[in-house]
Tab-separated table of C-alpha atoms in Angstrom:
chain	number	residue	atom	x	y	z
A	17	UNK	CA	127.078	-137.029	29.328
A	18	UNK	CA	128.899	-137.475	32.623
A	19	UNK	CA	131.979	-135.468	33.622
A	20	UNK	CA	134.051	-138.639	33.546
A	21	UNK	CA	133.093	-139.339	29.925
A	22	UNK	CA	133.930	-135.772	28.914
A	23	UNK	CA	137.316	-136.031	30.636
A	24	UNK	CA	137.991	-139.330	28.909
A	25	UNK	CA	137.045	-137.971	25.472
A	26	UNK	CA	139.304	-134.941	26.005
A	27	UNK	CA	142.147	-137.216	27.104
A	28	UNK	CA	141.771	-139.486	24.073
A	29	UNK	CA	141.432	-136.532	21.685
A	30	UNK	CA	144.603	-134.958	23.100
A	31	UNK	CA	146.421	-138.284	22.840
A	32	UNK	CA	145.371	-138.718	19.191
A	33	UNK	CA	146.395	-135.133	18.413
A	34	UNK	CA	149.828	-135.450	20.024
A	35	UNK	CA	150.466	-138.882	18.471
A	36	UNK	CA	149.453	-137.724	14.980
A	37	UNK	CA	151.471	-134.513	15.173
A	38	UNK	CA	154.559	-136.366	16.463
A	39	UNK	CA	154.306	-139.031	13.774
A	40	UNK	CA	153.838	-136.351	11.097
A	41	UNK	CA	156.914	-134.428	12.272
A	42	UNK	CA	159.026	-137.602	12.327
A	43	UNK	CA	157.727	-138.610	8.898
A	44	UNK	CA	158.673	-135.215	7.499
A	45	UNK	CA	162.182	-135.749	8.893
A	46	UNK	CA	162.796	-139.112	7.283
A	47	UNK	CA	161.255	-138.024	3.989
A	48	UNK	CA	163.377	-134.871	3.817
A	49	UNK	CA	165.587	-135.247	0.747
A	50	UNK	CA	169.159	-134.043	0.798
A	51	UNK	CA	171.657	-134.019	-2.029
A	52	UNK	CA	175.340	-133.590	-1.317
A	53	UNK	CA	177.957	-133.137	-3.981
A	54	UNK	CA	180.746	-135.638	-3.435
A	55	UNK	CA	183.550	-137.097	-5.501
A	56	UNK	CA	182.784	-140.353	-7.267
A	57	UNK	CA	183.890	-143.341	-5.222
A	58	UNK	CA	184.580	-145.423	-8.337
A	59	UNK	CA	186.739	-143.700	-10.900
A	60	UNK	CA	189.192	-144.367	-13.708
A	61	UNK	CA	192.981	-144.061	-13.621
A	62	UNK	CA	195.507	-144.173	-16.413
A	63	UNK	CA	197.234	-147.551	-16.605
A	64	UNK	CA	200.885	-148.323	-17.418
A	65	UNK	CA	199.855	-149.055	-20.994
A	66	UNK	CA	197.765	-145.898	-21.468
A	67	UNK	CA	197.188	-145.581	-25.247
A	68	UNK	CA	198.469	-142.441	-26.931
A	69	UNK	CA	195.683	-140.033	-27.851
A	70	UNK	CA	193.363	-141.245	-25.086
A	71	UNK	CA	191.559	-138.693	-22.953
A	72	UNK	CA	190.836	-138.884	-19.238
A	73	UNK	CA	187.622	-136.999	-18.487
A	74	UNK	CA	187.231	-134.459	-15.724
A	75	UNK	CA	186.834	-135.956	-12.245
A	76	UNK	CA	187.973	-139.273	-13.788
A	77	UNK	CA	184.352	-140.275	-14.316
A	78	UNK	CA	184.724	-140.906	-18.020
A	79	UNK	CA	187.510	-141.908	-20.346
A	80	UNK	CA	187.978	-142.024	-24.099
A	81	UNK	CA	190.420	-144.741	-25.130
A	82	UNK	CA	192.103	-144.512	-28.544
A	83	UNK	CA	192.737	-148.135	-29.402
A	84	UNK	CA	194.192	-149.672	-32.511
A	85	UNK	CA	193.405	-152.986	-34.173
A	86	UNK	CA	195.837	-154.724	-36.531
A	87	UNK	CA	194.614	-156.800	-39.470
A	88	UNK	CA	194.928	-160.522	-38.802
A	89	UNK	CA	196.917	-159.982	-35.591
A	90	UNK	CA	195.770	-159.710	-31.993
A	91	UNK	CA	196.914	-156.585	-30.230
A	92	UNK	CA	197.053	-156.686	-26.427
A	93	UNK	CA	196.844	-153.601	-24.230
A	94	UNK	CA	197.993	-155.097	-20.949
A	95	UNK	CA	197.011	-152.236	-18.678
A	96	UNK	CA	195.441	-149.372	-20.590
A	97	UNK	CA	193.028	-148.437	-17.853
A	98	UNK	CA	192.533	-148.954	-14.146
A	99	UNK	CA	189.255	-148.791	-12.305
A	100	UNK	CA	189.607	-147.710	-8.726
A	101	UNK	CA	187.473	-147.729	-5.595
A	102	UNK	CA	188.638	-144.857	-3.397
A	103	UNK	CA	185.946	-145.450	-0.798
A	104	UNK	CA	186.385	-147.153	2.557
A	105	UNK	CA	183.669	-149.662	1.709
A	106	UNK	CA	183.312	-151.996	-1.234
A	107	UNK	CA	181.116	-151.168	-4.237
A	108	UNK	CA	179.741	-153.232	-7.069
A	109	UNK	CA	179.925	-152.326	-10.728
A	110	UNK	CA	179.168	-153.829	-14.098
A	111	UNK	CA	179.915	-153.139	-17.743
A	112	UNK	CA	176.990	-152.348	-20.033
A	113	UNK	CA	176.988	-151.796	-23.779
A	114	UNK	CA	175.503	-148.463	-24.887
A	115	UNK	CA	176.264	-147.759	-28.554
A	116	UNK	CA	178.589	-148.795	-31.367
A	117	UNK	CA	179.311	-147.323	-34.818
A	118	UNK	CA	179.379	-148.238	-37.629
A	119	UNK	CA	176.019	-149.705	-36.844
A	120	UNK	CA	175.299	-153.361	-37.291
A	121	UNK	CA	174.572	-154.265	-40.927
A	122	UNK	CA	177.004	-151.633	-42.207
A	123	UNK	CA	179.512	-153.079	-44.676
A	124	UNK	CA	182.362	-151.511	-42.639
A	125	UNK	CA	181.646	-153.780	-39.667
A	126	UNK	CA	183.242	-156.728	-41.458
A	127	UNK	CA	186.651	-155.026	-41.127
A	128	UNK	CA	186.762	-155.934	-37.425
A	129	UNK	CA	187.097	-159.309	-35.724
A	130	UNK	CA	186.794	-158.504	-32.002
A	131	UNK	CA	187.406	-156.008	-29.178
A	132	UNK	CA	187.583	-157.714	-25.844
A	133	UNK	CA	187.589	-155.765	-22.560
A	134	UNK	CA	188.601	-157.917	-19.601
A	135	UNK	CA	188.291	-156.837	-15.974
A	136	UNK	CA	191.098	-158.265	-13.848
A	137	UNK	CA	191.367	-158.150	-10.076
A	138	UNK	CA	194.589	-157.431	-8.169
A	139	UNK	CA	195.562	-161.115	-8.313
A	140	UNK	CA	195.270	-161.052	-12.123
A	141	UNK	CA	192.135	-163.197	-12.151
A	142	UNK	CA	189.637	-162.235	-14.858
A	143	UNK	CA	186.391	-161.129	-13.233
A	144	UNK	CA	184.485	-160.412	-16.436
A	145	UNK	CA	184.987	-160.468	-20.175
A	146	UNK	CA	183.146	-157.973	-22.352
A	147	UNK	CA	183.726	-159.102	-25.897
A	148	UNK	CA	182.502	-157.445	-29.107
A	149	UNK	CA	182.712	-159.836	-32.060
A	150	UNK	CA	181.469	-159.723	-35.642
A	151	UNK	CA	179.573	-162.118	-37.866
A	152	UNK	CA	179.798	-160.828	-41.419
A	153	UNK	CA	178.596	-157.210	-41.261
A	154	UNK	CA	176.855	-157.607	-37.902
A	155	UNK	CA	178.099	-156.864	-34.417
A	156	UNK	CA	177.632	-159.398	-31.631
A	157	UNK	CA	177.423	-157.013	-28.727
A	158	UNK	CA	178.172	-158.498	-25.308
A	159	UNK	CA	175.537	-158.951	-22.653
A	160	UNK	CA	175.732	-156.733	-19.581
A	161	UNK	CA	178.085	-158.318	-17.073
A	162	UNK	CA	177.099	-159.394	-13.588
A	163	UNK	CA	177.863	-156.930	-10.811
A	164	UNK	CA	181.451	-157.325	-9.600
A	165	UNK	CA	182.480	-156.335	-6.086
A	166	UNK	CA	185.409	-153.960	-6.018
A	167	UNK	CA	186.807	-153.963	-2.465
A	168	UNK	CA	187.554	-150.762	-0.574
A	169	UNK	CA	190.679	-148.827	-1.601
A	170	UNK	CA	191.404	-151.241	-4.411
A	171	UNK	CA	192.364	-150.778	-8.040
A	172	UNK	CA	191.567	-153.299	-10.749
A	173	UNK	CA	192.764	-153.426	-14.350
A	174	UNK	CA	190.770	-153.341	-17.550
A	175	UNK	CA	192.886	-154.871	-20.282
A	176	UNK	CA	191.904	-154.902	-23.940
A	177	UNK	CA	192.495	-157.217	-26.879
A	178	UNK	CA	191.703	-156.042	-30.403
A	179	UNK	CA	191.855	-157.681	-33.808
A	180	UNK	CA	190.833	-156.595	-37.305
A	181	UNK	CA	189.964	-158.898	-40.194
A	182	UNK	CA	192.682	-159.896	-42.642
A	183	UNK	CA	192.937	-157.264	-45.376
A	184	UNK	CA	190.816	-154.804	-43.379
A	185	UNK	CA	190.454	-151.216	-44.552
A	186	UNK	CA	191.395	-148.281	-42.334
A	187	UNK	CA	188.129	-147.542	-40.604
A	188	UNK	CA	187.261	-146.356	-37.133
A	189	UNK	CA	184.777	-147.917	-34.763
A	190	UNK	CA	183.381	-145.920	-31.861
A	191	UNK	CA	181.913	-147.774	-28.985
A	192	UNK	CA	180.467	-146.542	-25.773
A	193	UNK	CA	180.430	-148.674	-22.650
A	194	UNK	CA	178.850	-147.694	-19.374
A	195	UNK	CA	180.264	-148.691	-16.008
A	196	UNK	CA	177.271	-148.893	-13.679
A	197	UNK	CA	178.223	-148.458	-10.049
A	198	UNK	CA	175.992	-149.128	-7.064
A	199	UNK	CA	176.422	-146.931	-4.016
B	9	UNK	CA	183.750	-145.473	-20.975
B	10	UNK	CA	181.505	-143.719	-18.585
B	11	UNK	CA	181.068	-144.510	-14.910
B	12	UNK	CA	177.479	-143.982	-13.856
B	13	UNK	CA	176.684	-144.182	-10.187
B	14	UNK	CA	173.359	-145.836	-9.569
B	15	UNK	CA	171.760	-145.044	-6.250
B	16	UNK	CA	170.145	-148.217	-4.945
B	17	UNK	CA	166.897	-147.851	-3.057
B	18	UNK	CA	167.347	-148.387	0.651
B	19	UNK	CA	164.750	-147.978	3.424
B	20	UNK	CA	164.788	-144.531	4.993
B	21	UNK	CA	167.514	-144.274	7.589
B	22	UNK	CA	166.480	-144.314	11.239
B	23	UNK	CA	166.699	-140.864	12.790
B	24	UNK	CA	167.443	-140.331	16.510
B	25	UNK	CA	164.007	-138.703	16.810
B	26	UNK	CA	162.493	-142.178	16.549
B	27	UNK	CA	163.368	-142.554	20.237
B	28	UNK	CA	161.465	-139.362	21.056
B	29	UNK	CA	158.515	-140.644	19.024
B	30	UNK	CA	158.603	-143.959	20.895
B	31	UNK	CA	158.750	-141.994	24.162
B	32	UNK	CA	155.685	-139.955	23.132
B	33	UNK	CA	153.703	-143.114	22.417
B	34	UNK	CA	154.763	-144.666	25.723
B	35	UNK	CA	153.697	-141.556	27.666
B	36	UNK	CA	150.345	-141.456	25.836
B	37	UNK	CA	149.752	-145.142	26.530
B	38	UNK	CA	150.634	-144.547	30.184
B	39	UNK	CA	148.222	-141.609	30.270
B	40	UNK	CA	145.290	-143.710	29.059
B	41	UNK	CA	146.186	-146.740	31.158
B	42	UNK	CA	146.552	-144.745	34.353
B	43	UNK	CA	143.226	-143.042	33.606
B	44	UNK	CA	141.519	-146.427	33.473
B	45	UNK	CA	143.291	-147.472	36.664
B	46	UNK	CA	142.621	-144.202	38.490
B	47	UNK	CA	141.520	-146.120	41.564
B	48	UNK	CA	145.102	-147.265	41.916
B	49	UNK	CA	146.919	-144.213	40.564
B	50	UNK	CA	146.795	-140.519	41.540
B	51	UNK	CA	144.017	-138.709	39.641
B	52	UNK	CA	146.315	-136.105	38.100
B	53	UNK	CA	148.778	-138.674	36.736
B	54	UNK	CA	147.101	-139.143	33.273
B	55	UNK	CA	147.290	-135.387	32.648
B	56	UNK	CA	150.914	-135.246	33.802
B	57	UNK	CA	151.742	-137.986	31.274
B	58	UNK	CA	149.935	-136.013	28.563
B	59	UNK	CA	152.116	-133.006	29.369
B	60	UNK	CA	155.193	-135.279	29.229
B	61	UNK	CA	154.068	-136.526	25.790
B	62	UNK	CA	153.650	-132.903	24.666
B	63	UNK	CA	157.299	-132.313	25.643
B	64	UNK	CA	158.242	-135.145	23.289
B	65	UNK	CA	156.336	-133.451	20.497
B	66	UNK	CA	158.188	-130.261	21.385
B	67	UNK	CA	161.540	-132.097	21.067
B	68	UNK	CA	160.520	-133.324	17.625
B	69	UNK	CA	159.437	-129.874	16.493
B	70	UNK	CA	162.694	-128.349	17.781
B	71	UNK	CA	164.759	-130.999	15.955
B	72	UNK	CA	162.851	-130.580	12.713
B	73	UNK	CA	162.125	-126.860	12.467
B	74	UNK	CA	163.912	-124.776	15.110
B	75	UNK	CA	167.416	-126.258	15.330
B	76	UNK	CA	167.843	-128.542	12.319
B	77	UNK	CA	171.574	-127.802	12.297
B	78	UNK	CA	172.070	-129.589	15.625
B	79	UNK	CA	174.546	-132.457	15.377
B	80	UNK	CA	173.196	-135.987	15.253
B	81	UNK	CA	175.018	-136.903	18.458
B	82	UNK	CA	173.270	-134.102	20.414
B	83	UNK	CA	169.879	-135.056	18.984
B	84	UNK	CA	170.570	-138.704	19.767
B	85	UNK	CA	171.301	-138.093	23.421
B	86	UNK	CA	168.315	-135.868	24.222
B	87	UNK	CA	165.917	-138.165	22.348
B	88	UNK	CA	167.483	-141.189	24.006
B	89	UNK	CA	167.190	-139.484	27.392
B	90	UNK	CA	163.508	-138.800	26.744
B	91	UNK	CA	162.894	-142.446	25.868
B	92	UNK	CA	164.707	-143.563	29.019
B	93	UNK	CA	162.481	-141.176	31.028
B	94	UNK	CA	159.367	-142.731	29.466
B	95	UNK	CA	160.601	-146.248	30.221
B	96	UNK	CA	161.542	-145.220	33.745
B	97	UNK	CA	157.955	-144.026	34.243
B	98	UNK	CA	156.654	-147.378	33.002
B	99	UNK	CA	158.846	-149.202	35.490
B	100	UNK	CA	157.952	-146.613	38.150
B	101	UNK	CA	154.230	-147.276	37.662
B	102	UNK	CA	155.005	-150.971	37.945
B	103	UNK	CA	156.845	-150.454	41.214
B	104	UNK	CA	154.107	-148.089	42.447
B	105	UNK	CA	151.556	-150.836	41.945
B	106	UNK	CA	153.701	-153.492	43.569
B	107	UNK	CA	155.128	-151.686	46.559
B	108	UNK	CA	152.853	-149.201	48.326
B	109	UNK	CA	149.537	-150.654	47.184
B	110	UNK	CA	150.560	-154.329	47.482
B	111	UNK	CA	148.770	-155.168	44.273
B	112	UNK	CA	151.080	-157.928	43.131
B	113	UNK	CA	148.676	-159.410	40.586
B	114	UNK	CA	148.058	-156.059	38.930
B	115	UNK	CA	151.782	-155.307	39.027
B	116	UNK	CA	152.545	-158.624	37.330
B	117	UNK	CA	149.970	-157.990	34.618
B	118	UNK	CA	151.350	-154.470	34.131
B	119	UNK	CA	154.873	-155.793	33.703
B	120	UNK	CA	153.738	-158.385	31.148
B	121	UNK	CA	151.430	-156.093	29.168
B	122	UNK	CA	153.200	-152.710	29.450
B	123	UNK	CA	156.718	-152.740	30.899
B	124	UNK	CA	158.204	-155.746	29.139
B	125	UNK	CA	156.865	-154.977	25.614
B	126	UNK	CA	157.805	-151.290	25.816
B	127	UNK	CA	161.352	-152.082	26.961
B	128	UNK	CA	161.683	-154.782	24.321
B	129	UNK	CA	160.450	-152.568	21.464
B	130	UNK	CA	162.612	-149.647	22.621
B	131	UNK	CA	165.634	-151.922	22.847
B	132	UNK	CA	164.978	-153.138	19.318
B	133	UNK	CA	164.853	-149.546	18.004
B	134	UNK	CA	168.039	-148.597	19.835
B	135	UNK	CA	169.832	-151.707	18.606
B	136	UNK	CA	168.724	-151.073	15.018
B	137	UNK	CA	169.871	-147.482	15.230
B	138	UNK	CA	173.185	-148.449	16.809
B	139	UNK	CA	173.924	-151.071	14.187
B	140	UNK	CA	173.284	-148.686	11.287
B	141	UNK	CA	175.214	-145.755	12.733
B	142	UNK	CA	178.637	-147.285	13.362
B	143	UNK	CA	180.340	-144.568	11.333
B	144	UNK	CA	178.798	-141.804	13.475
B	145	UNK	CA	179.548	-143.095	16.943
B	146	UNK	CA	181.995	-145.992	16.719
B	147	UNK	CA	181.178	-147.558	20.079
B	148	UNK	CA	177.398	-147.158	20.020
B	149	UNK	CA	176.787	-150.489	18.283
B	150	UNK	CA	178.591	-152.329	21.053
B	151	UNK	CA	176.843	-150.235	23.712
B	152	UNK	CA	173.367	-150.904	22.322
B	153	UNK	CA	173.912	-154.623	21.857
B	154	UNK	CA	175.145	-154.869	25.439
B	155	UNK	CA	172.253	-152.671	26.629
B	156	UNK	CA	169.778	-154.846	24.722
B	157	UNK	CA	171.059	-158.004	26.390
B	158	UNK	CA	171.000	-156.267	29.782
B	159	UNK	CA	167.426	-154.992	29.237
B	160	UNK	CA	166.127	-158.400	28.204
B	161	UNK	CA	167.921	-160.039	31.109
B	162	UNK	CA	166.479	-157.421	33.513
B	163	UNK	CA	162.932	-157.961	32.240
B	164	UNK	CA	163.307	-161.711	32.439
B	165	UNK	CA	164.728	-161.318	35.956
B	166	UNK	CA	161.833	-159.096	37.084
B	167	UNK	CA	159.282	-161.537	35.701
B	168	UNK	CA	161.052	-164.487	37.311
B	169	UNK	CA	161.294	-162.635	40.625
B	170	UNK	CA	157.593	-161.792	40.571
B	171	UNK	CA	156.723	-165.367	39.712
B	172	UNK	CA	158.869	-166.780	42.528
B	173	UNK	CA	157.683	-164.249	45.118
B	174	UNK	CA	154.078	-164.918	44.152
B	175	UNK	CA	154.627	-168.671	44.529
B	176	UNK	CA	156.279	-168.147	47.926
B	177	UNK	CA	153.473	-165.879	49.142
B	178	UNK	CA	150.948	-168.450	47.940
B	179	UNK	CA	152.719	-171.143	49.968
B	180	UNK	CA	152.854	-168.956	53.066
B	181	UNK	CA	149.120	-168.224	52.796
B	182	UNK	CA	148.433	-171.919	52.271
B	183	UNK	CA	150.556	-172.798	55.337
B	184	UNK	CA	148.481	-170.473	57.508
C-alpha cells in the first residue's frame, strides 16, 4: 500500500470519527428531556354568577360547580365560570365528557331533562355547546367538542342551563367534564 | 371540570450547536476536497481543516458536557462564528483557486459544487433557527432573513460575475 493511500485512509477515518462524534453530541443535546414546573396557561376563574357551594381547585386547574335544576323550568347560570388564557400566545381547548352518575339505565336518570354547558367568547358568540340530555332512563352524553382557539390574555365564559323533568324527585347527578388544552 | 394540558408533539427544537455541526461537516468536506486537489492546494491544508473540524467537535462537547449552563445567546454566537469561519474558508479556497493560480474553470466548478450549496444550506439553517427563536432574541428573525437574502444575492452575483468574466476572456482569446 502506498504512502498516499495510507494518508488518505487516515484522513477519511478521522473525518468519519469527527463527523460521527459531532453528530452524536448534537443528537444527545436535542434529545435531552427537560421538565419545568410552570403555572397552567389555561385556568378557571369564578364568574359573576358563581354558584353557592362551588369549589375552585388549587392553582385554578379544576373546579367543582354546585348547580341546581328546577322541575319543569329552565334555570340559567349566566356566568358561573370563566375560562382564561393567561399566556401571551393563543391556545386551543375542547370539552370532553368523562363520567356521569347515576349511570345510564338507572331509574333516577329520568328525573333530569338536560344540562347544557355553552362556551361563549368575549363578544357573546357561542363557540360550543356541550349538552347532556335524557331519553327515558338513558343519558345522551355530548360528543367531544372541536378545539376552540382562546386568544392570548383573553377570558371566555362558560354558561350553564339546567332543567329537571316535571315532578322530578330530589336527586343529585355528578358529572365530570375534562377541558383538554393544547400547549 | 378539570383542565388537562395536552403536550402536542413538535419536532425537536433547533439548537445553536447545529451551526457548529454544520461547520464541522464543511471543514471535513474541505479537508477531503483539498486532499484530492493537492496539486492546487498546499499539502498541509487537509490536515489543518481536520484540526479545524476537531475544534468544532470541541465546541459541541463544551456546550453539552462542560458548560451546559451557558446562555443560549452565548452558545449561538460562538457556534455562529464557527460556521462563518467554515464558510469563509470555503470562499477563501474559491478565491485561492481563482486568483493566484488563475484556474478560473476549477474556481467556477468549486463555487457551484461547494461554495454555493454550503452557503445556501447554512443560510437555511440560520433562517430556520431565527424564525423559531423570536422570543429569545427579538431581532434575530429579521437579521437572518436579511442575511439570507444577502447571501443568496452574493452567491448569485459571484456566479454571474464569473460567467461574465469567463465570456469576456473567451472573447479576448478569440480576438487574438
